[in-house]
PDB file of C-alpha atoms in Angstrom:
ATOM      1  CA  MET A   1     -34.682  70.445-130.771  1.00 66.00           C
ATOM      2  CA  ARG A   2     -31.993  72.588-128.894  1.00 67.00           C
ATOM      3  CA  GLU A   3     -30.973  69.375-126.992  1.00 65.00           C
ATOM      4  CA  HIS A   4     -30.518  67.599-130.103  1.00 62.00           C
ATOM      5  CA  ILE A   5     -28.667  70.240-131.795  1.00 67.00           C
ATOM      6  CA  HIS A   6     -26.273  70.601-128.922  1.00 65.00           C
ATOM      7  CA  ARG A   7     -25.455  66.714-129.063  1.00 63.00           C
ATOM      8  CA  ALA A   8     -24.815  67.122-132.703  1.00 63.00           C
ATOM      9  CA  PHE A   9     -22.279  69.936-132.507  1.00 61.00           C
ATOM     10  CA  HIS A  10     -20.744  68.604-129.261  1.00 65.00           C
ATOM     11  CA  PRO A  11     -20.445  64.720-129.974  1.00 67.00           C
ATOM     12  CA  VAL A  12     -19.396  62.324-127.125  1.00 81.00           C
ATOM     13  CA  SER A  13     -19.087  58.853-128.195  1.00 87.00           C
ATOM     14  CA  ALA A  14     -21.075  56.539-126.066  1.00 91.00           C
ATOM     15  CA  ARG A  15     -20.068  53.607-128.133  1.00 92.00           C
ATOM     16  CA  ARG A  16     -16.428  54.151-127.111  1.00 94.00           C
ATOM     17  CA  LEU A  17     -17.220  54.394-123.483  1.00 95.00           C
ATOM     18  CA  GLN A  18     -19.120  51.310-123.705  1.00 95.00           C
ATOM     19  CA  ARG A  19     -16.511  49.248-125.478  1.00 94.00           C
ATOM     20  CA  GLN A  20     -14.051  50.349-122.844  1.00 94.00           C
ATOM     21  CA  LEU A  21     -16.363  49.001-120.378  1.00 93.00           C
ATOM     22  CA  GLU A  22     -16.804  45.697-122.138  1.00 94.00           C
ATOM     23  CA  THR A  23     -13.144  44.899-122.483  1.00 95.00           C
ATOM     24  CA  ASP A  24     -13.518  43.605-118.606  1.00 95.00           C
ATOM     25  CA  PRO A  25     -14.908  40.125-118.729  1.00 95.00           C
ATOM     26  CA  SER A  26     -16.507  40.896-115.385  1.00 96.00           C
ATOM     27  CA  TRP A  27     -19.566  42.473-117.307  1.00 94.00           C
ATOM     28  CA  GLY A  28     -20.066  39.164-119.138  1.00 92.00           C
ATOM     29  CA  GLU A  29     -20.063  37.387-115.585  1.00 94.00           C
ATOM     30  CA  LEU A  30     -22.398  39.902-114.290  1.00 93.00           C
ATOM     31  CA  ARG A  31     -24.927  39.008-116.899  1.00 90.00           C
ATOM     32  CA  ARG A  32     -24.384  35.366-116.318  1.00 90.00           C
ATOM     33  CA  LYS A  33     -25.166  36.026-112.585  1.00 90.00           C
ATOM     34  CA  TYR A  34     -28.278  37.783-113.276  1.00 87.00           C
ATOM     35  CA  PRO A  35     -29.697  36.240-116.322  1.00 82.00           C
ATOM     36  CA  ARG A  36     -32.059  37.597-118.761  1.00 74.00           C
ATOM     37  CA  GLY A  37     -35.057  36.065-116.976  1.00 71.00           C
ATOM     38  CA  ILE A  38     -34.421  38.232-114.120  1.00 68.00           C
ATOM     39  CA  LYS A  39     -35.848  41.618-114.510  1.00 66.00           C
ATOM     40  CA  GLU A  40     -32.828  43.655-113.337  1.00 63.00           C
ATOM     41  CA  VAL A  41     -30.464  42.498-115.851  1.00 63.00           C
ATOM     42  CA  HIS A  42     -32.370  44.115-118.799  1.00 64.00           C
ATOM     43  CA  ARG A  43     -32.107  47.303-116.717  1.00 78.00           C
ATOM     44  CA  PHE A  44     -29.000  47.464-115.474  1.00 86.00           C
ATOM     45  CA  GLY A  45     -26.721  44.958-117.016  1.00 87.00           C
ATOM     46  CA  ASP A  46     -27.106  46.611-120.494  1.00 90.00           C
ATOM     47  CA  THR A  47     -24.096  48.930-120.701  1.00 94.00           C
ATOM     48  CA  ASN A  48     -24.952  49.917-124.316  1.00 92.00           C
ATOM     49  CA  PHE A  49     -28.302  51.231-123.275  1.00 92.00           C
ATOM     50  CA  TRP A  50     -27.331  52.873-119.986  1.00 94.00           C
ATOM     51  CA  ILE A  51     -24.131  54.331-121.416  1.00 95.00           C
ATOM     52  CA  LYS A  52     -25.972  55.878-124.192  1.00 94.00           C
ATOM     53  CA  ARG A  53     -28.626  57.274-121.893  1.00 94.00           C
ATOM     54  CA  ASN A  54     -26.333  58.859-119.490  1.00 96.00           C
ATOM     55  CA  VAL A  55     -24.169  60.382-122.210  1.00 95.00           C
ATOM     56  CA  GLU A  56     -27.357  62.215-123.179  1.00 93.00           C
ATOM     57  CA  ARG A  57     -27.896  63.324-119.690  1.00 95.00           C
ATOM     58  CA  ALA A  58     -24.449  64.420-119.265  1.00 95.00           C
ATOM     59  CA  GLN A  59     -24.680  66.449-122.547  1.00 93.00           C
ATOM     60  CA  ASP A  60     -27.965  68.066-121.488  1.00 92.00           C
ATOM     61  CA  LEU A  61     -26.317  69.386-118.501  1.00 94.00           C
ATOM     62  CA  SER A  62     -23.204  70.561-120.692  1.00 92.00           C
ATOM     63  CA  LEU A  63     -20.888  68.226-118.593  1.00 95.00           C
ATOM     64  CA  ASP A  64     -18.882  67.597-121.744  1.00 92.00           C
ATOM     65  CA  ARG A  65     -17.731  71.133-121.752  1.00 87.00           C
ATOM     66  CA  GLY A  66     -17.053  74.034-119.401  1.00 84.00           C
ATOM     67  CA  ARG A  67     -15.778  73.906-115.677  1.00 92.00           C
ATOM     68  CA  ARG A  68     -15.320  70.664-113.879  1.00 96.00           C
ATOM     69  CA  ARG A  69     -17.595  70.002-111.319  1.00 97.00           C
ATOM     70  CA  HIS A  70     -18.363  67.904-108.205  1.00 98.00           C
ATOM     71  CA  ILE A  71     -21.565  66.071-108.254  1.00 98.00           C
ATOM     72  CA  LEU A  72     -23.954  64.226-105.888  1.00 98.00           C
ATOM     73  CA  ASP A  73     -26.447  61.772-107.658  1.00 98.00           C
ATOM     74  CA  LEU A  74     -29.355  61.034-105.371  1.00 98.00           C
ATOM     75  CA  GLY A  75     -30.559  57.504-105.863  1.00 96.00           C
ATOM     76  CA  CYS A  76     -27.738  56.690-108.007  1.00 97.00           C
ATOM     77  CA  GLY A  77     -28.676  53.049-108.493  1.00 94.00           C
ATOM     78  CA  PRO A  78     -25.979  51.173-110.513  1.00 95.00           C
ATOM     79  CA  GLY A  79     -23.864  54.166-111.048  1.00 97.00           C
ATOM     80  CA  PHE A  80     -23.680  54.785-114.843  1.00 97.00           C
ATOM     81  CA  PHE A  81     -24.511  58.662-114.498  1.00 98.00           C
ATOM     82  CA  LEU A  82     -21.674  59.176-112.282  1.00 98.00           C
ATOM     83  CA  TYR A  83     -19.343  56.855-114.391  1.00 98.00           C
ATOM     84  CA  VAL A  84     -20.064  59.008-117.476  1.00 97.00           C
ATOM     85  CA  SER A  85     -19.696  62.098-115.709  1.00 98.00           C
ATOM     86  CA  GLU A  86     -16.112  61.009-114.242  1.00 97.00           C
ATOM     87  CA  LYS A  87     -15.028  60.146-117.782  1.00 96.00           C
ATOM     88  CA  LEU A  88     -15.938  63.673-118.600  1.00 96.00           C
ATOM     89  CA  GLY A  89     -13.603  64.929-116.091  1.00 96.00           C
ATOM     90  CA  HIS A  90     -15.858  65.481-113.064  1.00 98.00           C
ATOM     91  CA  THR A  91     -15.971  64.113-109.698  1.00 98.00           C
ATOM     92  CA  GLY A  92     -18.768  62.588-107.577  1.00 97.00           C
ATOM     93  CA  VAL A  93     -20.486  60.576-105.166  1.00 98.00           C
ATOM     94  CA  GLY A  94     -23.735  58.497-105.267  1.00 98.00           C
ATOM     95  CA  LEU A  95     -26.369  58.250-102.588  1.00 98.00           C
ATOM     96  CA  ASP A  96     -28.836  55.518-102.296  1.00 98.00           C
ATOM     97  CA  ILE A  97     -30.116  52.604-100.154  1.00 97.00           C
ATOM     98  CA  ASP A  98     -28.476  49.130-100.241  1.00 96.00           C
ATOM     99  CA  GLU A  99     -31.172  46.766-101.452  1.00 92.00           C
ATOM    100  CA  GLN A 100     -30.163  45.500-105.017  1.00 90.00           C
ATOM    101  CA  ALA A 101     -27.288  43.108-105.217  1.00 92.00           C
ATOM    102  CA  ILE A 102     -26.588  44.066-108.891  1.00 92.00           C
ATOM    103  CA  PHE A 103     -26.094  47.715-107.962  1.00 94.00           C
ATOM    104  CA  ARG A 104     -23.454  46.675-105.600  1.00 95.00           C
ATOM    105  CA  ASP A 105     -21.716  44.805-108.441  1.00 96.00           C
ATOM    106  CA  THR A 106     -22.290  47.518-111.053  1.00 96.00           C
ATOM    107  CA  LEU A 107     -20.942  50.168-108.693  1.00 97.00           C
ATOM    108  CA  ARG A 108     -17.770  47.974-108.039  1.00 97.00           C
ATOM    109  CA  LEU A 109     -17.243  47.545-111.691  1.00 96.00           C
ATOM    110  CA  LEU A 110     -17.662  51.011-112.468  1.00 97.00           C
ATOM    111  CA  LYS A 111     -15.414  52.253-109.518  1.00 97.00           C
ATOM    112  CA  VAL A 112     -18.334  54.642-108.357  1.00 98.00           C
ATOM    113  CA  LYS A 113     -18.283  55.730-104.685  1.00 97.00           C
ATOM    114  CA  ARG A 114     -21.632  55.471-103.025  1.00 98.00           C
ATOM    115  CA  VAL A 115     -22.878  56.680 -99.630  1.00 98.00           C
ATOM    116  CA  VAL A 116     -25.786  54.334 -98.319  1.00 98.00           C
ATOM    117  CA  HIS A 117     -28.443  56.559 -97.041  1.00 98.00           C
ATOM    118  CA  CYS A 118     -32.321  56.479 -96.947  1.00 97.00           C
ATOM    119  CA  ILE A 119     -33.713  59.697 -97.868  1.00 98.00           C
ATOM    120  CA  GLN A 120     -36.731  60.392 -95.464  1.00 97.00           C
ATOM    121  CA  PRO A 121     -39.083  63.615 -95.236  1.00 97.00           C
ATOM    122  CA  HIS A 122     -37.767  66.071 -92.568  1.00 97.00           C
ATOM    123  CA  PHE A 123     -34.418  64.474 -92.155  1.00 98.00           C
ATOM    124  CA  HIS A 124     -31.132  66.065 -93.328  1.00 97.00           C
ATOM    125  CA  LEU A 125     -28.937  64.436 -95.891  1.00 98.00           C
ATOM    126  CA  PRO A 126     -25.473  63.446 -94.893  1.00 97.00           C
ATOM    127  CA  ALA A 127     -23.160  66.222 -94.299  1.00 94.00           C
ATOM    128  CA  PRO A 128     -20.683  66.436 -97.415  1.00 95.00           C
ATOM    129  CA  GLU A 129     -16.879  66.510 -97.061  1.00 92.00           C
ATOM    130  CA  LYS A 130     -17.213  69.125 -99.775  1.00 95.00           C
ATOM    131  CA  LYS A 131     -20.076  70.887-101.043  1.00 98.00           C
ATOM    132  CA  PHE A 132     -21.632  70.007-104.570  1.00 98.00           C
ATOM    133  CA  ASP A 133     -21.636  72.027-107.810  1.00 98.00           C
ATOM    134  CA  LEU A 134     -24.400  69.867-109.140  1.00 98.00           C
ATOM    135  CA  ILE A 135     -26.902  67.584-107.336  1.00 98.00           C
ATOM    136  CA  THR A 136     -28.832  65.311-109.457  1.00 98.00           C
ATOM    137  CA  SER A 137     -32.014  62.785-109.023  1.00 98.00           C
ATOM    138  CA  TYR A 138     -33.008  61.154-112.082  1.00 96.00           C
ATOM    139  CA  LEU A 139     -36.333  59.283-112.222  1.00 91.00           C
ATOM    140  CA  THR A 140     -36.941  60.366-108.433  1.00 94.00           C
ATOM    141  CA  CYS A 141     -38.640  57.931-106.226  1.00 94.00           C
ATOM    142  CA  PHE A 142     -37.518  58.680-102.723  1.00 97.00           C
ATOM    143  CA  HIS A 143     -40.344  60.951-102.195  1.00 97.00           C
ATOM    144  CA  ARG A 144     -42.930  57.901-102.510  1.00 96.00           C
ATOM    145  CA  LEU A 145     -44.456  56.958 -99.248  1.00 96.00           C
ATOM    146  CA  GLU A 146     -46.896  54.204-100.193  1.00 96.00           C
ATOM    147  CA  ARG A 147     -48.685  52.720-103.227  1.00 95.00           C
ATOM    148  CA  LEU A 148     -52.561  53.233-103.418  1.00 95.00           C
ATOM    149  CA  ARG A 149     -55.178  50.902-104.398  1.00 94.00           C
ATOM    150  CA  ASP A 150     -55.558  52.692-107.701  1.00 94.00           C
ATOM    151  CA  GLY A 151     -51.729  52.113-108.608  1.00 93.00           C
ATOM    152  CA  ASN A 152     -50.752  55.635-107.866  1.00 96.00           C
ATOM    153  CA  TRP A 153     -48.440  56.767-105.052  1.00 96.00           C
ATOM    154  CA  ARG A 154     -48.861  59.010-102.049  1.00 96.00           C
ATOM    155  CA  THR A 155     -45.904  61.234-102.121  1.00 97.00           C
ATOM    156  CA  TRP A 156     -44.159  64.046-100.154  1.00 98.00           C
ATOM    157  CA  SER A 157     -46.331  67.099 -99.156  1.00 98.00           C
ATOM    158  CA  ALA A 158     -45.256  70.579-100.088  1.00 98.00           C
ATOM    159  CA  ALA A 159     -43.855  71.169 -96.716  1.00 98.00           C
ATOM    160  CA  GLU A 160     -41.661  68.073 -97.005  1.00 98.00           C
ATOM    161  CA  TRP A 161     -40.169  69.204-100.299  1.00 98.00           C
ATOM    162  CA  GLN A 162     -39.528  72.655 -98.823  1.00 98.00           C
ATOM    163  CA  PHE A 163     -37.406  70.994 -96.195  1.00 98.00           C
ATOM    164  CA  LEU A 164     -35.444  69.103 -98.601  1.00 98.00           C
ATOM    165  CA  ILE A 165     -34.854  72.230-100.757  1.00 98.00           C
ATOM    166  CA  ASP A 166     -33.867  74.339 -97.824  1.00 98.00           C
ATOM    167  CA  ASP A 167     -31.362  71.574 -96.496  1.00 98.00           C
ATOM    168  CA  VAL A 168     -29.818  71.181-100.123  1.00 98.00           C
ATOM    169  CA  ARG A 169     -29.295  74.884-100.343  1.00 98.00           C
ATOM    170  CA  ALA A 170     -28.046  75.451 -96.924  1.00 97.00           C
ATOM    171  CA  HIS A 171     -25.828  72.210 -96.422  1.00 98.00           C
ATOM    172  CA  GLN A 172     -25.246  70.630 -99.774  1.00 98.00           C
ATOM    173  CA  LEU A 173     -24.794  72.941-102.670  1.00 98.00           C
ATOM    174  CA  ALA A 174     -21.779  75.171-103.603  1.00 98.00           C
ATOM    175  CA  GLU A 175     -22.389  78.774-104.296  1.00 96.00           C
ATOM    176  CA  GLY A 176     -24.086  78.875-107.747  1.00 96.00           C
ATOM    177  CA  GLY A 177     -24.739  75.081-107.740  1.00 98.00           C
ATOM    178  CA  MET A 178     -27.672  73.564-109.141  1.00 98.00           C
ATOM    179  CA  LEU A 179     -30.429  70.776-107.984  1.00 98.00           C
ATOM    180  CA  LEU A 180     -31.882  68.654-110.743  1.00 98.00           C
ATOM    181  CA  LEU A 181     -35.053  66.531-110.073  1.00 98.00           C
ATOM    182  CA  GLU A 182     -36.591  64.439-112.896  1.00 97.00           C
ATOM    183  CA  PHE A 183     -39.871  62.702-112.135  1.00 97.00           C
ATOM    184  CA  HIS A 184     -41.652  59.524-113.129  1.00 92.00           C
ATOM    185  CA  PRO A 185     -45.335  60.147-114.265  1.00 94.00           C
ATOM    186  CA  GLN A 186     -47.799  58.328-112.083  1.00 95.00           C
ATOM    187  CA  LYS A 187     -50.553  55.920-113.516  1.00 93.00           C
ATOM    188  CA  ASN A 188     -52.738  58.930-113.829  1.00 94.00           C
ATOM    189  CA  GLY A 189     -50.127  61.031-115.803  1.00 94.00           C
ATOM    190  CA  GLU A 190     -49.303  63.367-112.847  1.00 95.00           C
ATOM    191  CA  LEU A 191     -45.670  64.048-112.109  1.00 96.00           C
ATOM    192  CA  TYR A 192     -46.268  65.768-108.668  1.00 96.00           C
ATOM    193  CA  PRO A 193     -49.483  67.524-107.229  1.00 96.00           C
ATOM    194  CA  ALA A 194     -50.391  71.207-108.214  1.00 97.00           C
ATOM    195  CA  ASP A 195     -49.498  72.481-104.602  1.00 98.00           C
ATOM    196  CA  VAL A 196     -45.960  70.796-105.151  1.00 98.00           C
ATOM    197  CA  ARG A 197     -45.452  72.491-108.571  1.00 98.00           C
ATOM    198  CA  GLU A 198     -46.381  75.952-106.904  1.00 98.00           C
ATOM    199  CA  LEU A 199     -43.698  75.518-104.257  1.00 98.00           C
ATOM    200  CA  PHE A 200     -41.205  74.745-106.743  1.00 98.00           C
ATOM    201  CA  LEU A 201     -42.175  77.855-108.756  1.00 98.00           C
ATOM    202  CA  LYS A 202     -42.176  79.861-105.455  1.00 98.00           C
ATOM    203  CA  ASN A 203     -38.459  78.578-105.103  1.00 98.00           C
ATOM    204  CA  ARG A 204     -37.661  80.102-108.447  1.00 98.00           C
ATOM    205  CA  ALA A 205     -37.462  76.773-110.156  1.00 98.00           C
ATOM    206  CA  ARG A 206     -37.216  76.268-113.939  1.00 97.00           C
ATOM    207  CA  ILE A 207     -39.502  73.349-115.046  1.00 97.00           C
ATOM    208  CA  PHE A 208     -39.002  71.763-118.386  1.00 94.00           C
ATOM    209  CA  ARG A 209     -41.104  68.602-119.217  1.00 92.00           C
ATOM    210  CA  SER A 210     -40.366  66.009-116.188  1.00 96.00           C
ATOM    211  CA  LYS A 211     -37.469  67.909-114.921  1.00 97.00           C
ATOM    212  CA  VAL A 212     -37.244  70.598-112.223  1.00 98.00           C
ATOM    213  CA  PHE A 213     -34.150  72.701-111.993  1.00 98.00           C
ATOM    214  CA  LEU A 214     -33.358  74.602-108.731  1.00 98.00           C
ATOM    215  CA  LYS A 215     -30.484  76.984-107.738  1.00 96.00           C
TER     216      LYS A 215
END
């Protein structure tokens, strides 16, 4: 309710941002390159859906008001969150692996900067030129290690999460900065194991639905 009230009193026109994008005929070319029969286009060529969704994400983080922030988006995918954030006056860079051709195309059209990097347990993230005020990871999946027979995933242990948290706090986050992790539910409905939840709480996390906020 608080999120909906905030959006109502601080409106941001997702439709205006989407119309600005669609003045570039390259978006039509992208959809022809990845026709609707290909799974990715429904997910990543749909500017109306992704701009609206990421405007809501930005508003929930109060990026539509207040001080300007430098943002790192882990697993940035096609880059829509950073695009919206930059339109709201922030700066940022994405970090992701380079496997999806459509991501390369959307990042180029959105003019979003990406660092190609695979996040692995017990390995440091790339050293930034400038520390970040906000680090986001929407629909986190870098912690998935292997698919199990029941359709669920074997994921990072609590120790592996602690390494990432320590690394982010020591080398990535500026003073007063925040890390946001948003998780997919597994097939069994679990977001993360009970010991990982306890680890987040031990690190003074605020947990709200599928989101974990850490400072």
